[in-house]
Amino acid sequence: MAPSYILGRNIAPMNTTSAIKLRLVRTYEIPERRGATTIKCKECVFHDQEGTVLHATIPRDLVHKYSTMLKVGDVYSITNFLVISNFYTYKTSPHKHMLKFYYKTVVTELNDHVFPRHMFRLQHLSTLKQKMDINEKELIDVIGMVVEIHSPQEKVIAGKPTRLIDFLLEDTQGTQMQCTVWDDHVSKLEPFYQSTQHDHVIILLQFCRVKVVQNTGDIMICSSYDVTKIYINHDFPEFQEFRESLNGEQTPMRSIVSMTSMSYGSAFEDFSSGQMNVLTISDIYQNREYGDFWVVAKIVGIESSGDWFYVSCKAHGCNKKLILRNDGQKYDCDKCKRTWEEGILRYRVKIRVVDLNGNAPFILWDRDCQDLLGISATDLRKRTLEGPLTVPSEIESLVGLAMVFRIAARKEQFDNLHNAFAVIKVMNDPKLVSVYCRELLEAPDKDLTSELHPQDEEISREDFEDEDVAESPSLPANPMKKVDEGECGAVKRSLLDEFSSTQSSKKTMKSIVKMEK
């Protein structure tokens, strides 16, 4: 005879012989102490057929009994359990009671395909920001796209070393929230900080904490010890729904070297915040640091030939390059697994830029190209359909422009000097260029490159892996002089004057400018 199951909302300490049917949402082990290999207990999070979430704890002496039995997503019948007070500080369930396994507890796996599935309790970022009564002790689930990720940090807290990584999460409506994960969770996000990929990084944090920052009152998300689970770019329905809800072209993820969040608003905010670095190309190659950097440089050539555009997926939020089938009739998208008869043309223009001390290949993407050229890749391609597939004159018109670029530096650019830096943002503002490097506006092109060639021989052949090798970046013979604090202050004041008054700046910078907070 099948047991009669009690509902989660009805459990009470007197229910010692009841049976309950539950689906396992999360399971994790708690060590005796931080860094220890011995297990203190095993924790489980379930939900019943109504979606009520229940926490359960398994004592250390019984962990071995259930170590291989309990699998996330499966449905179980549990009988002969104890009901105790939910005593944990940070709670996976708002229920005042929780289950405790003991030596009489029986767990049976069920083959129940109609049992409801509520693996996540997602909360919208916009809703969290509007809440007046944040419960910092109740753990929640959130999903979003990573639009900024900071370099991992190491700190000593209570005499013990710990690691953390900050990132900015954005939902489909553009609401953003700062997030921090600690210790073992850092390793899951660190590869994306170092990566050059341009695909969206969608992350779901299960059982994370909501915190109110005391000084500012801002809401932020952080991990909660061992209970937090991080899912990245999965094929769960929640991920698919999020991808389908993305509207328009999304900003690529930015990696930040600085230890605090940066503003990515107007040019005025970026340059007046005192948190940005302006580096030369040779400094970037020499420092070999991964992250997001500002560079003032002039375009001297278009390295793309017929490949100045690509055919992208038409799905919302998916700009992945489509693969043409062998029959030449249809396109496939490896990312969203869809098939299209045609795609959307997007810019991907490889350029060669120089500053006073070096040169490098950059990649301009669709949004910036449209802003600079005033025409979409589709419309520009239509103009050139009758002729050979070459670089249109509109793109050639970019040669000679001196601009401020924000670029992403990753491991790939340092391992192979042929790999181009991805451009995240472009500011075509002669005022900014004149403040940071007036010589780019005044010097003839030959003066910018005449000193590069004698130093090319210093680059090892091992730096190149491609046969079609681009010109190697120049490494300066002498180290770049750091600008002292007084000069930085003068440059910052000059920038403020440029944006806030009619005064013209007389200050020019020939070397690295580092804005410190």
Coordinates of C-alpha atoms in Angstrom, one line a residue:
M1 CA 0.0 0.0 0.0
A2 CA 1.4 3.4 -1.0
P3 CA 2.1 5.7 1.9
S4 CA 0.1 8.8 2.5
Y5 CA 2.4 11.8 2.1
I6 CA 2.3 14.8 4.3
L7 CA 2.8 18.3 2.8
G8 CA 5.7 20.4 3.8
R9 CA 3.6 23.2 5.3
N10 CA 2.1 20.6 7.7
I11 CA 5.3 19.2 9.2
A12 CA 5.7 19.6 13.0
P13 CA 8.0 18.1 15.6
M14 CA 5.3 15.6 16.5
N15 CA 5.5 14.0 13.0
T16 CA 8.0 11.3 13.7
T17 CA 6.4 8.5 11.6
S18 CA 5.1 10.5 8.7
A19 CA 6.1 10.1 5.0
I20 CA 6.9 12.9 2.7
K21 CA 7.5 13.0 -1.1
L22 CA 10.2 15.5 -2.1
R23 CA 12.4 16.5 -5.0
L24 CA 16.1 17.2 -4.2
V25 CA 17.1 20.8 -5.2
R26 CA 20.6 21.1 -3.6
T27 CA 23.0 19.0 -1.6
Y28 CA 26.3 19.9 -0.1
E29 CA 28.7 18.9 2.7
I30 CA 29.9 21.1 5.5
P31 CA 33.5 20.4 6.8
E32 CA 34.4 20.4 10.4
R33 CA 36.2 23.6 10.0
R34 CA 37.4 25.7 7.1
G35 CA 39.9 23.8 5.0
A36 CA 39.3 20.5 6.8
T37 CA 38.8 17.3 5.0
T38 CA 36.6 15.7 7.6
I39 CA 32.8 16.2 7.2
K40 CA 30.6 17.7 9.9
C41 CA 27.3 17.0 8.2
K42 CA 25.5 16.8 4.8
E43 CA 22.8 19.3 4.0
C44 CA 20.0 18.9 1.6
V45 CA 17.3 21.2 0.2
F46 CA 14.1 19.7 -1.1
H47 CA 10.7 20.9 -2.4
D48 CA 7.3 19.2 -2.1
Q49 CA 4.5 19.0 -4.7
E50 CA 3.3 22.5 -3.7
G51 CA 6.7 24.0 -4.2
T52 CA 7.3 24.4 -0.4
V53 CA 11.1 24.3 0.2
L54 CA 12.4 22.3 3.1
H55 CA 15.9 22.0 4.5
A56 CA 17.2 18.7 5.8
T57 CA 20.4 17.8 7.7
I58 CA 22.2 14.5 7.8
P59 CA 24.6 13.9 10.8
R60 CA 28.2 12.9 10.1
D61 CA 27.7 9.3 11.2
L62 CA 25.0 8.8 8.6
V63 CA 26.6 10.7 5.6
H64 CA 28.1 7.5 4.1
K65 CA 24.7 5.9 4.0
Y66 CA 23.3 8.5 1.6
S67 CA 26.5 9.8 -0.1
T68 CA 25.7 8.0 -3.4
M69 CA 21.9 7.8 -3.1
L70 CA 20.9 11.4 -3.2
K71 CA 21.0 13.1 -6.6
V72 CA 19.9 16.6 -7.4
G73 CA 16.7 16.6 -9.5
D74 CA 15.5 13.2 -8.4
V75 CA 12.3 12.5 -6.4
Y76 CA 12.3 10.6 -3.1
S77 CA 10.0 9.2 -0.5
I78 CA 11.3 9.9 3.0
T79 CA 9.9 8.2 6.1
N80 CA 10.8 8.1 9.8
F81 CA 12.4 11.6 10.0
L82 CA 12.7 14.0 12.8
V83 CA 11.3 17.6 12.6
I84 CA 13.4 20.1 14.4
S85 CA 13.7 23.9 14.5
N86 CA 15.3 25.6 11.5
F87 CA 18.3 26.9 13.5
Y88 CA 20.6 28.0 10.6
T89 CA 21.4 31.7 10.5
Y90 CA 21.3 31.9 6.7
K91 CA 18.2 29.9 5.7
T92 CA 17.6 28.1 2.4
S93 CA 14.0 27.8 3.4
P94 CA 11.7 30.3 5.2
H95 CA 10.0 27.4 7.0
K96 CA 10.4 27.5 10.7
H97 CA 11.1 23.7 10.8
M98 CA 13.5 21.4 9.0
L99 CA 14.1 17.7 8.7
K100 CA 16.8 15.7 10.4
F101 CA 17.7 12.2 9.3
Y102 CA 18.5 9.6 12.0
Y103 CA 19.1 5.9 12.2
K104 CA 15.5 5.0 11.4
T105 CA 15.1 7.3 8.4
V106 CA 14.3 5.5 5.1
V107 CA 14.9 7.2 1.8
T108 CA 13.5 5.6 -1.4
E109 CA 14.0 6.9 -4.9
L110 CA 10.8 7.2 -6.9
N111 CA 10.2 7.1 -10.6
D112 CA 7.7 9.9 -10.6
H113 CA 7.6 11.9 -13.9
V114 CA 4.6 14.0 -13.0
F115 CA 5.9 15.4 -9.8
P116 CA 6.4 19.2 -10.1
R117 CA 9.8 20.6 -10.7
H118 CA 10.8 23.8 -9.0
M119 CA 14.6 23.8 -8.9
F120 CA 15.0 27.6 -8.6
R121 CA 13.2 30.4 -6.9
L122 CA 14.4 33.3 -9.1
Q123 CA 14.0 36.9 -7.9
H124 CA 14.2 39.8 -10.3
L125 CA 17.1 42.3 -9.7
S126 CA 14.7 45.2 -10.1
T127 CA 12.4 43.8 -7.4
L128 CA 15.3 43.4 -5.0
K129 CA 16.3 47.0 -5.6
Q130 CA 12.8 48.3 -4.8
K131 CA 12.4 46.3 -1.6
M132 CA 12.3 48.3 1.6
D133 CA 12.5 45.2 3.9
I134 CA 15.4 43.1 2.7
N135 CA 15.8 39.9 4.7
E136 CA 19.6 39.4 4.6
K137 CA 19.2 35.9 6.3
E138 CA 17.0 34.4 3.6
L139 CA 19.0 32.9 0.7
I140 CA 17.6 33.5 -2.8
D141 CA 18.3 32.6 -6.5
V142 CA 19.1 35.2 -9.2
I143 CA 20.0 35.0 -12.8
G144 CA 21.7 37.6 -15.1
M145 CA 24.4 38.4 -17.6
V146 CA 27.9 39.3 -16.4
V147 CA 28.7 42.7 -17.9
E148 CA 31.8 43.5 -15.8
I149 CA 34.2 41.2 -13.9
H150 CA 37.0 42.4 -11.7
S151 CA 40.3 40.8 -11.1
P152 CA 40.4 38.2 -8.3
Q153 CA 41.6 39.5 -4.9
E154 CA 43.3 37.9 -1.9
K155 CA 42.6 39.2 1.6
V156 CA 43.3 38.1 5.1
I157 CA 40.2 38.0 7.2
A158 CA 40.3 37.0 10.9
G159 CA 43.9 35.9 10.3
K160 CA 43.0 33.5 7.5
P161 CA 43.7 34.0 3.8
T162 CA 40.6 34.3 1.6
R163 CA 39.8 35.0 -2.1
L164 CA 37.0 37.0 -3.7
I165 CA 36.0 38.2 -7.1
D166 CA 33.5 41.0 -7.9
F167 CA 31.3 41.2 -11.0
L168 CA 28.3 43.2 -12.2
L169 CA 25.1 41.3 -13.1
E170 CA 22.5 42.7 -15.5
D171 CA 19.0 41.4 -16.1
T172 CA 17.0 41.5 -19.4
Q173 CA 15.6 44.9 -18.5
G174 CA 19.0 46.5 -17.9
T175 CA 18.9 46.5 -14.1
Q176 CA 22.4 45.9 -12.7
M177 CA 23.6 44.7 -9.3
Q178 CA 27.0 44.2 -7.8
C179 CA 28.0 40.7 -6.8
T180 CA 30.8 39.1 -4.8
V181 CA 31.7 35.5 -4.5
W182 CA 34.2 34.0 -2.1
D183 CA 36.8 31.3 -1.8
D184 CA 36.0 28.1 -3.8
H185 CA 33.5 30.0 -5.9
V186 CA 36.2 32.2 -7.4
S187 CA 37.6 29.5 -9.5
K188 CA 34.4 29.1 -11.5
L189 CA 34.4 32.8 -12.6
E190 CA 38.2 33.4 -12.9
P191 CA 38.5 31.8 -16.4
F192 CA 35.9 34.3 -17.7
Y193 CA 38.0 37.2 -16.4
Q194 CA 41.0 35.9 -18.4
S195 CA 39.0 34.9 -21.5
T196 CA 38.8 36.7 -24.8
Q197 CA 35.4 35.2 -25.7
H198 CA 32.6 37.6 -26.8
D199 CA 29.7 35.3 -26.1
H200 CA 27.3 36.2 -23.3
V201 CA 28.2 34.9 -19.8
I202 CA 24.9 34.1 -18.2
I203 CA 25.1 33.1 -14.6
L204 CA 22.6 31.7 -12.1
L205 CA 23.4 32.0 -8.4
Q206 CA 21.5 29.5 -6.3
F207 CA 21.1 30.2 -2.6
C208 CA 23.0 33.5 -2.5
R209 CA 22.7 36.3 0.1
V210 CA 21.3 39.7 -0.4
K211 CA 23.2 42.5 1.5
V212 CA 22.5 46.1 2.1
V213 CA 25.7 48.1 2.0
Q214 CA 25.8 50.2 5.2
N215 CA 27.4 53.3 3.9
T216 CA 25.4 53.7 0.7
G217 CA 22.3 51.6 1.2
D218 CA 22.9 49.9 -2.1
I219 CA 21.7 46.3 -2.6
M220 CA 24.3 43.7 -3.5
I221 CA 24.6 39.9 -3.9
C222 CA 27.2 37.6 -2.4
S223 CA 27.8 33.9 -2.0
S224 CA 27.0 32.1 1.3
Y225 CA 29.7 29.6 2.2
D226 CA 29.1 26.1 0.9
V227 CA 25.4 26.3 0.2
T228 CA 25.7 28.7 -2.8
K229 CA 25.8 26.9 -6.2
I230 CA 26.9 28.7 -9.4
Y231 CA 25.6 27.7 -12.8
I232 CA 27.1 29.3 -15.9
N233 CA 25.7 29.1 -19.5
H234 CA 23.6 26.0 -18.8
D235 CA 20.8 24.6 -20.9
F236 CA 18.2 24.7 -18.1
P237 CA 14.8 26.2 -19.1
E238 CA 15.7 29.2 -16.9
F239 CA 18.7 30.0 -19.1
Q240 CA 16.8 29.5 -22.3
E241 CA 14.1 31.8 -21.2
F242 CA 16.7 34.5 -20.2
R243 CA 18.4 34.3 -23.6
E244 CA 15.1 34.6 -25.4
S245 CA 14.2 37.7 -23.3
L246 CA 17.4 39.6 -24.3
N247 CA 16.6 42.5 -26.5
G248 CA 18.9 44.0 -29.2
E249 CA 22.7 44.0 -29.2
Q250 CA 24.2 43.4 -25.8
T251 CA 27.4 45.0 -24.5
P252 CA 30.3 42.6 -24.4
M253 CA 31.7 41.6 -21.0
R254 CA 34.4 43.9 -19.6
S255 CA 37.3 42.7 -17.4
I256 CA 38.4 45.3 -14.8
V257 CA 41.9 45.4 -13.3
S258 CA 41.0 48.0 -10.6
M259 CA 39.9 46.8 -7.2
T260 CA 36.6 48.7 -7.2
S261 CA 33.7 49.1 -9.5
M262 CA 34.1 51.7 -12.3
S263 CA 31.5 53.9 -13.9
Y264 CA 30.8 53.2 -17.5
G265 CA 28.5 56.2 -18.1
S266 CA 29.5 59.2 -20.1
A267 CA 33.0 60.1 -21.2
F268 CA 33.0 62.9 -18.6
E269 CA 32.3 60.3 -15.8
D270 CA 35.0 58.0 -17.0
F271 CA 37.7 60.6 -17.3
S272 CA 36.8 62.6 -14.2
S273 CA 36.4 59.7 -11.8
G274 CA 40.1 59.3 -11.3
Q275 CA 39.7 55.5 -11.6
M276 CA 40.9 54.9 -15.2
N277 CA 44.3 54.0 -16.6
V278 CA 45.6 55.4 -19.9
L279 CA 48.4 53.2 -21.2
T280 CA 50.6 53.1 -24.2
I281 CA 50.5 50.0 -26.5
S282 CA 54.0 49.0 -25.5
D283 CA 53.1 49.3 -21.8
I284 CA 50.3 46.8 -22.3
Y285 CA 52.5 44.3 -24.0
Q286 CA 55.3 44.7 -21.4
N287 CA 53.0 44.5 -18.3
R288 CA 51.2 41.4 -19.6
E289 CA 48.2 42.2 -17.4
Y290 CA 44.8 41.0 -18.2
G291 CA 42.0 43.5 -18.0
D292 CA 40.4 46.5 -19.5
F293 CA 42.5 49.5 -20.5
W294 CA 42.3 52.9 -22.2
V295 CA 44.6 53.5 -25.1
V296 CA 45.0 56.7 -27.2
A297 CA 46.0 55.6 -30.8
K298 CA 45.6 56.4 -34.5
I299 CA 44.3 54.1 -37.1
V300 CA 47.0 53.6 -39.8
G301 CA 45.5 50.7 -41.8
I302 CA 42.7 48.2 -42.3
E303 CA 43.9 44.7 -42.0
S304 CA 40.6 43.1 -42.9
S305 CA 40.2 42.4 -46.6
G306 CA 37.0 40.7 -47.6
D307 CA 36.3 39.6 -44.0
W308 CA 35.1 43.0 -42.6
F309 CA 31.7 41.5 -41.7
Y310 CA 30.3 38.2 -40.6
V311 CA 26.9 36.5 -40.7
S312 CA 25.4 36.4 -37.2
C313 CA 22.5 34.5 -35.6
K314 CA 19.1 36.2 -35.7
A315 CA 18.0 35.1 -32.3
H316 CA 17.5 37.9 -29.7
G317 CA 20.7 38.3 -27.7
C318 CA 22.7 35.8 -29.8
N319 CA 25.2 37.5 -32.0
K320 CA 27.2 34.3 -32.6
K321 CA 28.7 33.8 -36.1
L322 CA 26.7 31.3 -38.1
I323 CA 28.2 28.3 -39.9
L324 CA 27.2 27.8 -43.5
R325 CA 26.3 24.2 -44.3
N326 CA 28.2 22.3 -47.0
D327 CA 25.2 22.6 -49.3
G328 CA 25.4 26.4 -49.1
Q329 CA 21.6 26.6 -48.4
K330 CA 21.3 27.1 -44.6
Y331 CA 23.2 28.3 -41.6
D332 CA 23.6 26.7 -38.2
C333 CA 24.2 28.4 -34.8
D334 CA 26.4 26.4 -32.4
K335 CA 25.3 28.5 -29.5
C336 CA 21.5 28.5 -29.6
K337 CA 21.3 25.3 -31.8
R338 CA 19.1 27.0 -34.4
T339 CA 19.0 26.8 -38.2
W340 CA 18.5 29.8 -40.4
E341 CA 18.2 30.4 -44.1
E342 CA 19.9 33.7 -43.7
G343 CA 21.5 35.7 -40.9
I344 CA 22.3 39.3 -40.0
L345 CA 25.5 40.9 -41.2
R346 CA 27.5 42.5 -38.5
Y347 CA 30.8 44.4 -38.6
R348 CA 34.1 42.8 -37.6
V349 CA 36.9 45.1 -38.8
K350 CA 40.5 44.4 -38.0
I351 CA 42.5 47.6 -37.9
R352 CA 46.2 48.5 -37.2
V353 CA 46.7 51.3 -34.7
V354 CA 49.8 53.1 -33.5
D355 CA 50.7 55.5 -30.8
L356 CA 54.1 57.1 -30.1
N357 CA 55.7 54.0 -28.8
G358 CA 54.1 50.9 -30.4
N359 CA 51.5 49.4 -32.6
A360 CA 48.9 46.6 -32.4
P361 CA 45.9 45.0 -34.2
F362 CA 42.5 46.0 -32.8
I363 CA 39.1 44.5 -33.6
L364 CA 36.2 47.0 -34.1
W365 CA 32.8 45.4 -33.6
D366 CA 29.4 46.2 -35.0
R367 CA 28.1 48.8 -32.6
D368 CA 31.2 51.0 -32.8
C369 CA 31.5 50.6 -36.6
Q370 CA 27.9 51.7 -37.1
D371 CA 28.5 54.8 -34.9
L372 CA 31.7 55.7 -36.8
L373 CA 30.4 55.0 -40.3
G374 CA 26.7 55.8 -40.0
I375 CA 25.7 52.8 -41.9
S376 CA 24.9 49.2 -41.1
A377 CA 27.0 46.3 -42.3
T378 CA 24.0 45.0 -44.3
D379 CA 23.4 48.3 -46.1
L380 CA 27.1 48.7 -46.8
R381 CA 27.4 45.2 -48.2
K382 CA 24.5 45.9 -50.6
R383 CA 26.4 48.8 -52.0
T384 CA 29.4 46.5 -52.9
L385 CA 27.5 43.4 -54.2
E386 CA 28.4 44.0 -57.8
G387 CA 32.1 44.4 -57.3
P388 CA 34.8 42.1 -55.7
L389 CA 34.7 41.5 -52.0
T390 CA 37.1 44.1 -50.8
V391 CA 37.3 46.8 -48.1
P392 CA 34.7 49.5 -48.9
S393 CA 35.9 53.1 -49.1
E394 CA 33.7 53.9 -46.1
I395 CA 35.8 51.7 -43.9
E396 CA 39.0 53.0 -45.5
S397 CA 37.9 56.4 -44.3
L398 CA 38.7 55.3 -40.8
V399 CA 42.4 55.5 -41.6
G400 CA 44.0 58.5 -40.0
L401 CA 41.5 58.9 -37.2
A402 CA 43.1 59.3 -33.7
M403 CA 40.7 58.1 -31.0
V404 CA 40.4 56.9 -27.4
F405 CA 39.9 53.1 -27.3
R406 CA 38.9 50.9 -24.4
I407 CA 40.4 47.5 -25.2
A408 CA 40.2 44.0 -23.5
A409 CA 43.7 42.4 -22.9
R410 CA 43.7 38.7 -22.4
K411 CA 46.2 35.8 -22.4
E412 CA 45.7 35.2 -26.1
Q413 CA 47.1 38.6 -27.1
F414 CA 50.3 38.0 -25.2
D415 CA 50.7 34.4 -26.3
N416 CA 50.4 35.3 -30.0
L417 CA 51.1 38.8 -31.2
H418 CA 48.9 38.3 -34.2
N419 CA 45.8 38.1 -32.1
A420 CA 43.9 41.4 -32.0
F421 CA 42.7 43.3 -29.0
A422 CA 38.9 43.5 -28.8
V423 CA 37.6 47.1 -28.7
I424 CA 34.9 47.5 -26.1
K425 CA 34.4 51.3 -26.5
V426 CA 35.5 54.0 -28.8
M427 CA 35.5 57.8 -28.1
N428 CA 36.1 59.9 -31.2
D429 CA 36.8 63.1 -29.4
P430 CA 39.8 65.3 -30.5
K431 CA 39.7 67.1 -27.2
L432 CA 40.5 63.9 -25.2
V433 CA 43.1 62.9 -27.7
S434 CA 44.8 66.3 -27.5
V435 CA 44.9 66.1 -23.7
Y436 CA 46.5 62.7 -23.5
C437 CA 48.5 62.6 -26.7
R438 CA 48.5 65.8 -28.8
E439 CA 51.3 64.5 -30.9
L440 CA 48.9 62.0 -32.6
L441 CA 47.0 64.9 -34.0
E442 CA 50.0 66.9 -35.1
A443 CA 52.7 64.4 -36.2
P444 CA 52.7 62.9 -39.7
D445 CA 52.1 59.2 -39.9
K446 CA 55.7 58.5 -40.9
D447 CA 56.9 60.0 -37.6
L448 CA 54.7 57.5 -35.7
T449 CA 56.2 54.4 -37.2
S450 CA 59.8 55.4 -38.2
E451 CA 61.2 54.2 -34.9
L452 CA 59.4 50.9 -34.8
H453 CA 61.3 48.7 -37.2
P454 CA 64.8 48.6 -35.6
Q455 CA 63.2 47.0 -32.5
D456 CA 61.2 44.3 -34.3
E457 CA 64.2 42.0 -34.2
E458 CA 64.0 41.8 -30.5
I459 CA 60.7 39.9 -30.7
S460 CA 61.2 36.1 -30.5
R461 CA 59.9 34.0 -33.4
E462 CA 58.1 31.9 -30.8
D463 CA 55.7 34.8 -30.4
F464 CA 54.1 34.0 -33.7
E465 CA 52.1 30.9 -34.6
D466 CA 50.4 32.0 -37.8
E467 CA 51.9 32.1 -41.3
D468 CA 50.2 35.4 -42.1
V469 CA 52.0 37.3 -39.3
A470 CA 51.1 40.9 -38.5
E471 CA 53.8 43.4 -37.7
S472 CA 55.0 42.9 -34.1
P473 CA 54.4 45.5 -31.6
S474 CA 57.4 47.6 -30.7
L475 CA 58.9 47.3 -27.2
P476 CA 60.6 50.5 -26.0
A477 CA 64.3 50.5 -25.4
N478 CA 63.9 52.5 -22.2
P479 CA 61.3 52.0 -19.6
M480 CA 58.4 54.4 -19.7
K481 CA 58.5 57.2 -17.1
K482 CA 55.6 57.1 -14.6
V483 CA 53.8 60.4 -14.2
D484 CA 54.0 61.6 -10.7
E485 CA 51.0 62.5 -8.5
G486 CA 51.3 66.2 -9.3
E487 CA 51.2 65.7 -13.0
C488 CA 48.2 63.3 -12.7
G489 CA 46.3 66.0 -10.8
A490 CA 47.1 68.5 -13.5
V491 CA 45.9 66.2 -16.2
K492 CA 42.6 65.5 -14.3
R493 CA 42.0 69.2 -13.8
S494 CA 42.7 69.7 -17.6
L495 CA 40.1 67.1 -18.4
L496 CA 37.5 68.7 -16.1
D497 CA 38.2 72.1 -17.8
E498 CA 37.7 70.5 -21.2
F499 CA 34.2 69.4 -20.3
S500 CA 33.1 72.1 -18.0
S501 CA 34.5 75.4 -19.4
T502 CA 35.8 77.0 -22.5
Q503 CA 39.4 76.9 -21.4
S504 CA 41.7 74.9 -23.6
S505 CA 44.2 72.5 -22.1
K506 CA 47.8 73.1 -22.7
K507 CA 48.9 69.9 -21.1
T508 CA 50.2 67.0 -23.3
M509 CA 51.1 63.5 -22.1
K510 CA 53.9 61.6 -23.9
S511 CA 54.0 58.7 -21.4
I512 CA 51.8 56.5 -19.3
V513 CA 49.1 58.3 -17.4
K514 CA 47.8 56.5 -14.4
M515 CA 44.8 58.0 -12.5
E516 CA 44.8 56.9 -8.9
K517 CA 42.0 57.3 -6.5

